[in-house]
Coordinates of C-alpha atoms (C1' of nucleotides) in Angstrom, one line a residue:
Chain W
M78 CA 15.0 -27.5 -26.1
K79 CA 16.7 -28.3 -22.8
V80 CA 19.0 -31.2 -22.5
E81 CA 17.5 -32.7 -19.2
R82 CA 18.9 -35.7 -19.2
V83 CA 22.3 -35.0 -19.0
K84 CA 23.2 -35.7 -15.0
V85 CA 20.7 -38.5 -15.0
V86 CA 22.5 -40.0 -17.0
V87 CA 25.2 -40.4 -14.4
V88 CA 24.0 -40.7 -11.6
A89 CA 21.2 -43.2 -12.9
Q90 CA 17.7 -41.9 -11.6
R91 CA 15.0 -41.1 -12.8
K92 CA 13.1 -38.1 -11.3
S93 CA 10.7 -39.5 -9.4
R94 CA 7.6 -38.4 -9.6
S95 CA 7.4 -36.0 -6.5
D96 CA 10.1 -34.8 -8.2
R97 CA 8.8 -34.0 -11.1
R98 CA 6.0 -32.4 -9.7
I99 CA 8.3 -29.5 -8.1
D100 CA 9.9 -28.8 -11.4
L101 CA 6.3 -28.1 -12.5
I102 CA 5.6 -26.2 -9.6
D103 CA 8.6 -24.0 -10.5
A104 CA 7.8 -24.3 -13.6
A105 CA 3.8 -22.7 -12.9
R106 CA 6.4 -20.5 -10.9
R107 CA 8.1 -19.0 -13.4
A108 CA 5.1 -18.6 -16.0
I109 CA 3.2 -17.3 -13.4
I110 CA 6.1 -14.0 -12.9
R111 CA 5.7 -14.0 -17.3
H112 CA 2.5 -14.2 -17.5
G113 CA 0.6 -13.2 -14.8
I114 CA -1.9 -15.3 -13.1
D115 CA -4.7 -14.7 -15.0
G116 CA -2.8 -14.6 -18.2
V117 CA -0.6 -17.9 -17.6
Q118 CA -1.3 -20.0 -20.3
L119 CA -0.8 -24.2 -20.3
S120 CA 1.8 -23.9 -23.1
H121 CA 3.3 -21.3 -21.1
V122 CA 3.7 -23.7 -18.4
A123 CA 4.7 -26.8 -20.5
E124 CA 8.0 -24.0 -21.6
E125 CA 9.3 -23.2 -19.0
A126 CA 9.3 -27.2 -17.9
G127 CA 11.0 -28.2 -20.9
L128 CA 7.9 -30.6 -21.9
T129 CA 4.7 -30.5 -23.7
S130 CA 1.1 -29.4 -23.0
G131 CA 0.6 -33.1 -22.7
A132 CA 3.5 -33.6 -20.3
V133 CA 2.2 -31.6 -17.8
L134 CA -1.5 -32.5 -17.9
Y135 CA -1.0 -36.0 -17.2
H136 CA 0.5 -34.8 -14.0
Y137 CA -2.2 -32.0 -13.1
P138 CA -4.8 -32.6 -15.1
D139 CA -6.0 -29.3 -13.8
L140 CA -3.6 -26.1 -14.1
R141 CA -5.6 -24.1 -11.4
E142 CA -4.7 -26.4 -8.6
L143 CA -0.5 -26.5 -9.9
L144 CA -1.2 -22.5 -9.9
V145 CA -2.1 -22.5 -6.5
E146 CA 0.9 -25.0 -5.4
A147 CA 2.9 -22.7 -7.0
Q148 CA 2.0 -19.6 -5.0
Q149 CA 2.2 -21.8 -1.6
A150 CA 5.4 -23.0 -2.6
G151 CA 6.4 -19.4 -3.6
M152 CA 5.3 -18.3 -0.3
E153 CA 6.9 -20.8 1.3
R154 CA 10.5 -20.2 -0.1
F155 CA 10.0 -16.4 0.8
Y156 CA 8.6 -16.9 3.9
E157 CA 12.0 -19.2 4.8
H158 CA 14.3 -17.7 3.4
R159 CA 13.5 -14.9 6.2
L160 CA 13.7 -16.8 8.9
R161 CA 16.8 -18.5 8.2
R162 CA 17.7 -15.1 7.9
L163 CA 17.2 -14.4 11.6
T164 CA 18.7 -17.2 13.5
A165 CA 22.0 -16.3 12.6
L166 CA 21.1 -13.3 14.4
T167 CA 20.9 -12.6 18.3
D168 CA 20.7 -8.7 19.0
P169 CA 16.9 -7.0 17.5
A170 CA 17.7 -4.1 16.7
E171 CA 20.3 -6.1 14.0
K172 CA 17.1 -8.6 13.6
L173 CA 15.3 -6.0 12.9
V174 CA 17.2 -4.7 10.1
V175 CA 18.0 -7.4 8.6
T176 CA 14.0 -8.6 8.3
I177 CA 13.7 -4.7 6.9
R178 CA 15.3 -5.5 4.4
S179 CA 14.7 -8.8 3.3
G180 CA 10.9 -8.6 3.2
L181 CA 11.8 -5.9 0.2
P182 CA 12.3 -7.1 -3.8
T183 CA 16.0 -6.8 -5.0
G184 CA 15.0 -4.8 -8.0
P185 CA 11.8 -4.5 -9.9
L186 CA 12.8 -7.8 -11.4
D187 CA 13.0 -9.9 -8.0
P188 CA 11.2 -13.3 -9.2
D189 CA 9.8 -13.6 -5.4
V190 CA 8.1 -10.7 -5.3
R191 CA 6.5 -10.6 -8.4
L192 CA 5.1 -13.7 -7.6
L193 CA 3.7 -12.4 -4.4
N194 CA 2.0 -9.3 -6.0
E195 CA 0.5 -11.3 -8.8
L196 CA -1.3 -12.5 -6.4
G197 CA -2.5 -9.0 -4.7
G198 CA -5.5 -8.8 -7.0
A199 CA -6.8 -11.7 -7.4
A200 CA -7.0 -12.2 -3.7
G201 CA -10.0 -10.5 -3.7
R202 CA -11.7 -12.1 -6.2
N203 CA -10.2 -15.7 -5.5
R204 CA -11.0 -16.9 -2.0
V205 CA -8.3 -19.2 -2.3
Y206 CA -5.7 -16.9 -3.0
G207 CA -7.3 -13.9 -0.1
V208 CA -6.4 -17.3 2.3
L209 CA -3.2 -18.0 1.0
L210 CA -2.4 -13.9 1.5
T211 CA -3.6 -13.7 4.4
S212 CA -1.7 -16.5 6.1
L213 CA 1.5 -15.1 4.6
Y214 CA 0.9 -12.3 6.2
D215 CA 0.2 -13.0 9.4
R216 CA 3.0 -14.9 9.5
Q217 CA 5.6 -12.2 8.9
V218 CA 3.1 -10.0 10.9
S219 CA 4.3 -12.8 14.3
M220 CA 7.9 -12.8 12.7
Y221 CA 7.8 -9.2 13.5
Q222 CA 6.1 -9.5 16.6
A223 CA 9.2 -11.9 18.2
I224 CA 11.0 -9.2 17.2
L225 CA 9.9 -6.5 18.8
D226 CA 9.1 -8.3 22.4
T227 CA 12.2 -9.4 22.9
G228 CA 13.4 -6.2 22.3
A229 CA 11.5 -5.1 24.2
A230 CA 11.6 -7.3 27.5
L231 CA 15.4 -6.6 27.3
G232 CA 15.0 -2.7 27.5
V233 CA 16.6 -2.4 24.0
F234 CA 13.1 -0.9 22.4
R235 CA 10.5 0.9 23.7
L236 CA 7.9 0.6 21.7
S237 CA 4.9 3.5 21.3
A238 CA 2.0 1.6 20.2
D239 CA 1.6 -2.6 21.1
S240 CA 3.6 -4.8 19.4
L241 CA 1.3 -5.8 16.7
T242 CA 0.3 -2.8 16.1
I243 CA 3.4 -2.0 14.6
A244 CA 4.2 -5.2 13.3
R245 CA 0.9 -5.0 11.2
N246 CA 2.4 -1.6 9.7
L247 CA 6.1 -2.9 9.3
V248 CA 4.8 -5.5 7.0
A249 CA 2.3 -3.5 5.6
L250 CA 5.2 -0.4 3.9
E251 CA 7.4 -3.4 2.4
D252 CA 4.0 -5.0 0.9
A253 CA 3.8 -1.4 -0.4
Y254 CA 6.6 -0.9 -0.9
G255 CA 7.4 -3.8 -3.1
Y256 CA 4.6 -3.1 -5.4
R257 CA 6.1 0.6 -5.5
I258 CA 9.5 -0.8 -6.2
T259 CA 7.9 -3.7 -9.0
A260 CA 5.8 -1.0 -10.7
R261 CA 9.2 0.9 -11.0
H262 CA 8.9 4.0 -9.6
P263 CA 11.9 5.9 -10.6
L264 CA 12.6 7.6 -7.1
I265 CA 11.8 4.6 -4.3
G266 CA 14.4 1.3 -5.3
P267 CA 15.2 -1.0 -2.7
D268 CA 17.5 1.3 -0.4
E269 CA 14.8 3.9 -0.2
A270 CA 12.2 1.8 0.5
A271 CA 14.1 0.3 3.5
E272 CA 15.0 4.2 4.8
L273 CA 11.6 4.7 4.8
I274 CA 10.7 1.7 6.3
L275 CA 13.0 2.3 9.1
S276 CA 12.0 5.5 9.7
Y277 CA 8.9 4.2 10.5
A278 CA 10.9 2.0 12.8
R279 CA 12.9 4.1 14.5
A280 CA 10.2 6.1 15.8
A281 CA 8.2 2.7 16.8
T282 CA 10.8 0.8 18.8
G283 CA 12.8 4.4 20.3
N284 CA 16.2 2.8 19.0
D285 CA 18.1 4.0 16.1
L286 CA 18.8 0.7 14.5
A287 CA 22.2 2.2 13.3
H288 CA 22.9 -1.5 11.3
Chain H
M537 CA -31.1 -7.4 -22.1
K538 CA -31.2 -4.8 -20.8
V539 CA -34.1 -2.2 -21.9
E540 CA -31.4 1.1 -22.4
R541 CA -33.0 3.0 -23.9
V542 CA -36.0 3.5 -22.5
K543 CA -35.4 7.0 -21.0
V544 CA -34.1 7.8 -24.6
V545 CA -37.3 7.7 -26.2
V546 CA -38.7 10.7 -23.4
V547 CA -35.1 12.7 -23.3
A548 CA -35.0 12.6 -27.5
Q549 CA -31.6 12.2 -27.7
R550 CA -29.3 9.6 -29.2
K551 CA -26.1 8.8 -27.1
S552 CA -23.5 10.9 -28.3
R553 CA -20.7 9.2 -29.0
S554 CA -18.5 10.2 -26.1
D555 CA -21.9 9.3 -23.3
R556 CA -21.7 5.8 -25.1
R557 CA -17.6 5.4 -25.0
I558 CA -18.3 6.8 -21.1
D559 CA -20.4 3.5 -20.9
L560 CA -17.7 1.5 -21.8
I561 CA -15.4 2.7 -19.9
D562 CA -17.7 1.8 -17.1
A563 CA -18.8 -1.0 -18.6
A564 CA -15.1 -2.2 -18.6
R565 CA -13.9 -1.2 -15.0
R566 CA -16.4 -3.3 -13.7
A567 CA -15.0 -6.6 -16.1
I568 CA -11.9 -5.9 -14.9
I569 CA -13.1 -6.3 -11.6
R570 CA -14.9 -9.3 -12.4
H571 CA -12.0 -11.1 -14.3
G572 CA -9.4 -9.7 -13.5
I573 CA -6.8 -7.4 -15.6
D574 CA -5.6 -9.9 -17.4
G575 CA -8.6 -12.8 -17.5
V576 CA -11.0 -9.8 -19.3
Q577 CA -12.3 -10.4 -22.0
L578 CA -14.3 -8.8 -24.8
S579 CA -17.5 -11.0 -24.4
H580 CA -17.2 -9.4 -20.8
V581 CA -17.0 -6.1 -21.4
A582 CA -19.7 -6.3 -23.6
E583 CA -22.4 -8.5 -21.1
E584 CA -21.1 -5.6 -19.4
A585 CA -22.5 -2.5 -20.9
G586 CA -25.5 -4.6 -22.3
L587 CA -24.8 -4.9 -25.7
T588 CA -22.4 -7.5 -28.1
S589 CA -18.6 -7.8 -28.9
G590 CA -18.8 -5.9 -32.5
A591 CA -20.2 -2.7 -30.8
V592 CA -17.8 -3.3 -28.5
L593 CA -15.3 -2.9 -31.3
Y594 CA -17.1 -0.8 -32.9
H595 CA -16.3 2.5 -31.3
Y596 CA -12.7 0.5 -29.5
P597 CA -11.2 -1.6 -32.2
D598 CA -8.1 -2.0 -29.6
L599 CA -9.3 -3.7 -26.3
R600 CA -6.0 -3.1 -24.8
E601 CA -7.2 0.6 -25.3
L602 CA -10.3 0.9 -23.5
L603 CA -8.6 -1.5 -20.9
V604 CA -5.8 1.9 -19.6
E605 CA -8.4 4.4 -20.6
A606 CA -10.8 2.8 -17.9
Q607 CA -7.6 2.2 -15.4
Q608 CA -6.8 5.8 -16.0
A609 CA -10.5 6.3 -15.4
G610 CA -10.5 4.7 -11.6
M611 CA -7.8 6.2 -11.0
E612 CA -9.0 9.9 -11.8
R613 CA -13.0 9.2 -9.9
F614 CA -10.8 7.6 -6.7
Y615 CA -8.1 10.3 -6.5
E616 CA -11.4 12.9 -7.0
H617 CA -13.5 11.9 -4.9
R618 CA -10.0 12.1 -1.6
L619 CA -9.9 15.5 -3.0
R620 CA -13.1 16.7 -3.0
R621 CA -13.3 15.6 0.4
L622 CA -10.8 17.5 1.9
T623 CA -11.6 21.3 -0.2
A624 CA -14.9 21.1 2.8
L625 CA -12.3 21.4 5.6
T626 CA -9.7 23.5 7.3
D627 CA -8.5 22.3 10.9
P628 CA -4.5 19.6 9.4
A629 CA -6.0 17.2 12.2
E630 CA -8.9 16.7 10.6
K631 CA -7.9 16.8 6.6
L632 CA -5.6 14.2 7.8
V633 CA -8.2 11.2 9.6
V634 CA -10.6 12.3 6.7
T635 CA -8.0 12.0 4.5
I636 CA -6.5 8.1 6.3
R637 CA -10.5 7.3 5.5
S638 CA -10.8 7.7 2.3
G639 CA -7.7 6.0 0.5
L640 CA -9.4 2.9 2.4
P641 CA -11.6 0.3 1.3
T642 CA -15.5 0.4 2.9
G643 CA -14.8 -2.7 2.1
P644 CA -13.9 -6.2 0.6
L645 CA -16.3 -5.5 -2.5
D646 CA -15.8 -1.9 -3.2
P647 CA -15.1 -1.7 -6.4
D648 CA -12.6 1.2 -6.9
V649 CA -9.8 0.1 -4.3
R650 CA -10.6 -3.6 -6.7
L651 CA -9.9 -2.1 -9.9
L652 CA -5.8 -0.2 -8.0
N653 CA -5.6 -3.4 -6.5
E654 CA -5.7 -5.2 -10.2
L655 CA -3.3 -3.2 -11.6
G656 CA -0.4 -4.1 -8.7
G657 CA 0.5 -7.4 -10.6
A658 CA 0.2 -6.3 -13.9
A659 CA 2.8 -3.2 -13.3
G660 CA 5.3 -5.8 -12.9
R661 CA 5.0 -7.0 -16.0
N662 CA 2.8 -4.3 -18.2
R663 CA 4.7 -0.3 -18.3
V664 CA 2.2 1.6 -18.8
Y665 CA 0.1 0.6 -15.7
G666 CA 3.5 0.6 -13.5
V667 CA 3.7 4.6 -15.2
L668 CA 0.1 4.7 -14.3
L669 CA 0.1 3.0 -11.1
T670 CA 3.4 5.5 -9.9
S671 CA 1.9 8.2 -10.6
L672 CA -0.9 8.0 -8.5
Y673 CA 1.4 7.2 -5.4
D674 CA 3.0 10.5 -5.8
R675 CA 0.1 12.5 -6.2
Q676 CA -1.3 10.7 -3.0
V677 CA 2.0 11.6 -1.5
S678 CA 2.0 15.2 -2.2
M679 CA -1.4 15.7 -1.1
Y680 CA -0.2 14.0 2.1
Q681 CA 2.7 16.2 2.0
A682 CA 0.7 19.6 1.9
I683 CA -1.2 18.6 5.2
L684 CA 2.0 17.8 6.5
D685 CA 3.5 21.0 5.5
T686 CA 0.7 23.1 6.6
G687 CA 0.4 21.5 10.1
A688 CA 3.5 21.8 11.0
A689 CA 3.4 25.5 10.1
L690 CA 0.3 25.7 11.9
G691 CA 2.1 24.3 15.0
V692 CA -0.2 21.6 15.1
F693 CA 2.3 18.8 14.2
R694 CA 5.3 18.2 14.9
L695 CA 6.6 16.2 12.8
S696 CA 9.0 13.7 13.6
A697 CA 10.2 13.4 10.4
D698 CA 10.1 15.0 7.0
S699 CA 6.7 15.5 5.7
L700 CA 8.4 13.1 2.4
T701 CA 8.9 10.4 4.2
I702 CA 5.9 10.4 6.3
A703 CA 3.7 11.0 3.0
R704 CA 5.2 8.3 1.0
N705 CA 4.8 5.8 4.2
L706 CA 1.2 7.2 4.4
V707 CA -0.1 6.5 1.3
A708 CA 2.0 2.6 1.1
L709 CA 0.4 1.9 4.4
E710 CA -3.0 2.8 2.8
D711 CA -2.3 0.7 -0.6
A712 CA -1.0 -2.0 1.9
Y713 CA -4.6 -2.6 4.1
G714 CA -6.7 -1.9 1.1
Y715 CA -5.3 -5.3 -0.1
R716 CA -5.6 -6.4 3.2
I717 CA -8.7 -5.5 3.3
T718 CA -10.4 -6.8 -0.2
A719 CA -8.0 -10.3 0.9
R720 CA -11.1 -9.9 3.9
H721 CA -8.6 -10.9 6.5
P722 CA -11.1 -12.1 9.5
L723 CA -9.1 -9.5 12.1
I724 CA -8.8 -6.5 9.5
G725 CA -11.5 -4.3 8.6
P726 CA -11.8 -0.7 6.9
D727 CA -12.1 0.6 10.7
E728 CA -9.0 -1.2 12.5
A729 CA -6.7 -0.5 9.1
A730 CA -7.4 3.3 10.0
E731 CA -6.7 2.9 13.5
L732 CA -3.5 1.2 12.8
I733 CA -2.6 3.8 10.9
L734 CA -3.3 6.7 12.9
S735 CA -1.3 4.9 15.1
Y736 CA 1.5 5.4 12.8
A737 CA 0.1 9.3 11.5
R738 CA 0.1 9.8 15.7
A739 CA 3.5 9.4 16.0
A740 CA 4.4 11.1 13.0
T741 CA 3.2 14.4 13.8
G742 CA 2.6 14.6 17.7
N743 CA -1.3 15.2 17.4
D744 CA -3.5 13.1 19.0
L745 CA -5.9 12.7 15.9
A746 CA -9.2 12.4 17.7
H747 CA -12.0 13.1 15.1
Chain X
dT1331 C1' 18.7 -58.2 -22.4
dC1332 C1' 14.0 -58.4 -22.1
dT1333 C1' 9.8 -57.1 -20.3
dG1334 C1' 6.2 -54.4 -18.7
dT1335 C1' 5.2 -49.6 -16.1
dT1336 C1' 5.9 -45.2 -17.0
dT1337 C1' 6.2 -41.0 -18.5
dT1338 C1' 6.5 -38.5 -22.7
dT1339 C1' 5.0 -37.4 -27.7
dG1340 C1' 2.2 -35.8 -31.3
dA1341 C1' -1.6 -35.2 -33.7
dA1342 C1' -6.6 -34.5 -33.7
dT1343 C1' -10.7 -32.7 -31.8
dT1344 C1' -13.1 -29.6 -29.3
dC1345 C1' -14.3 -25.7 -27.2
dC1346 C1' -14.0 -21.0 -27.3
dT1347 C1' -12.3 -15.9 -28.4
dC1348 C1' -11.3 -12.7 -31.6
dT1349 C1' -12.2 -10.2 -36.0
dT1350 C1' -14.9 -9.9 -39.8
dC1351 C1' -18.9 -8.1 -41.7
dA1352 C1' -23.6 -7.2 -44.8
dA1353 C1' -27.9 -6.5 -43.0
dA1354 C1' -30.7 -4.4 -39.9
dT1355 C1' -31.6 -1.4 -36.7
dT1356 C1' -32.4 3.4 -34.6
dC1357 C1' -31.3 7.5 -34.9
dA1358 C1' -31.3 13.4 -36.5
dC1359 C1' -32.8 16.0 -39.8
dG1360 C1' -35.0 17.8 -43.4
Chain A
dC191 C1' -42.8 10.3 -43.2
dG192 C1' -38.2 10.1 -45.9
dT193 C1' -33.5 10.0 -46.0
dG194 C1' -28.6 9.5 -44.8
dA195 C1' -25.5 8.5 -41.4
dA196 C1' -24.4 6.3 -37.1
dT197 C1' -24.7 1.7 -34.3
dT198 C1' -25.2 -2.5 -33.1
dT199 C1' -26.1 -7.2 -34.6
dG200 C1' -25.7 -11.7 -35.4
dA201 C1' -23.5 -15.6 -38.1
dA202 C1' -19.5 -16.7 -40.2
dG203 C1' -14.5 -17.2 -40.4
dA204 C1' -10.2 -17.6 -38.3
dG205 C1' -6.5 -18.7 -35.0
dG206 C1' -5.7 -20.5 -30.5
dA207 C1' -5.4 -23.1 -26.9
dA208 C1' -7.9 -27.2 -23.8
dT209 C1' -8.0 -31.8 -23.7
dT210 C1' -7.7 -35.9 -25.4
dC211 C1' -5.6 -40.2 -26.1
dA212 C1' -2.8 -44.0 -29.5
dA213 C1' 2.1 -44.5 -30.4
dA214 C1' 6.3 -43.8 -28.9
dA215 C1' 10.1 -43.6 -26.1
dA216 C1' 12.7 -43.9 -21.2
dC217 C1' 12.9 -46.3 -17.7
dA218 C1' 13.6 -49.8 -13.7
dG219 C1' 13.9 -54.2 -12.2
dA220 C1' 14.7 -58.8 -13.5

DNA sequence: TCTGTTTTTGAATTCCTCTTCAAATTCACG
DNA sequence: CGTGAATTTGAAGAGGAATTCAAAAACAGA
């Protein structure tokens, strides 16, 4: 029921094929969050996109392919967002604090984290999802490792273990608290989770991370 | 196609109603692992149980109810197993090490952890699953907290933060590495994950946990 | 405005799952 | 054994969702 073309009339531009595909990827992302990676249906995606099933099929004859692309896009978005917040900062301690925050959902409804969580179970069954999730994890580990190594080189951090170990644990903690928050743990929200992870980060870096 | 009653003839005992329900819960558990909590179908459960859909429906007119019971049973099993391994031990350091190991999957196919992972995504959508998962998390935290407090009281541990914080982080790490392992991370298996968690546990307890 | 192409619709069809239920089977008990 | 209750089957029907496709609509470019 959405009026899709209001702007298009003005701009006098039909949506290009790739634009439409991006629309569909976004619609699929929302549909997955709403219905689960295994419960999502063609009609759900169509509804989110304001189209009919036939139109979706015209662009993506195979729904599974669209779902994989949606997951991939969601991960990219999540990761890019974190990187972007980092470039503005220089102090390793500040970087670490900001990065920890940016890895947590803003609340139980946070769409980015909800989407990632959908993959968790499926990754055990579906190799494609397993690879996607693993590669995201590794990139996040590298991100933390760079911060930790820089801080150590500058003498700001005194690492209690090798940076790879600490980085892996930090990402692991983020992941896990992301699940807790989206599952609506009554005592653990974004702030509490951040504080829990910071507790580890302080011990691991010897820095009080007061930001 | 399974020959179910070979033994029954000998024992001259029909499976009681509750036995059959346990069979079905077990079949549902396997079906969920195979097809996902949102993808599992009545026929999948029936196949796992060696019955037809009608027979499953005879015992559980509502499939969703069966699925919830299956999840609950899987959690209970997982948690009870961990507790049982603890009772044999007295040394807090040893308890801690054993508990960390028992929270990790034995490999990518570990059915108990695979089942729990299935809940992760669904817990964001389905309140019942959220509650189940949250209560399991809290119980595991208590389990760790008891170990930590005992160790601290005995002077074996010198805790770097309050026991609740450390316990929450330990369970969180287990959770996260459970996902990594079932997603077949090429570098992180049960041993590596245990070592990563132990790295944190050592820093948090001031004990080298050499077991 | 006209024309050919791209995109979308909506209905028809097929496929699949759940649900129901009468009939068959299995079983405990006398 | 024979009986009645519990259990299971298998077929039929209902409901949905995926898929196909001809027709309609939207559009770009001339």
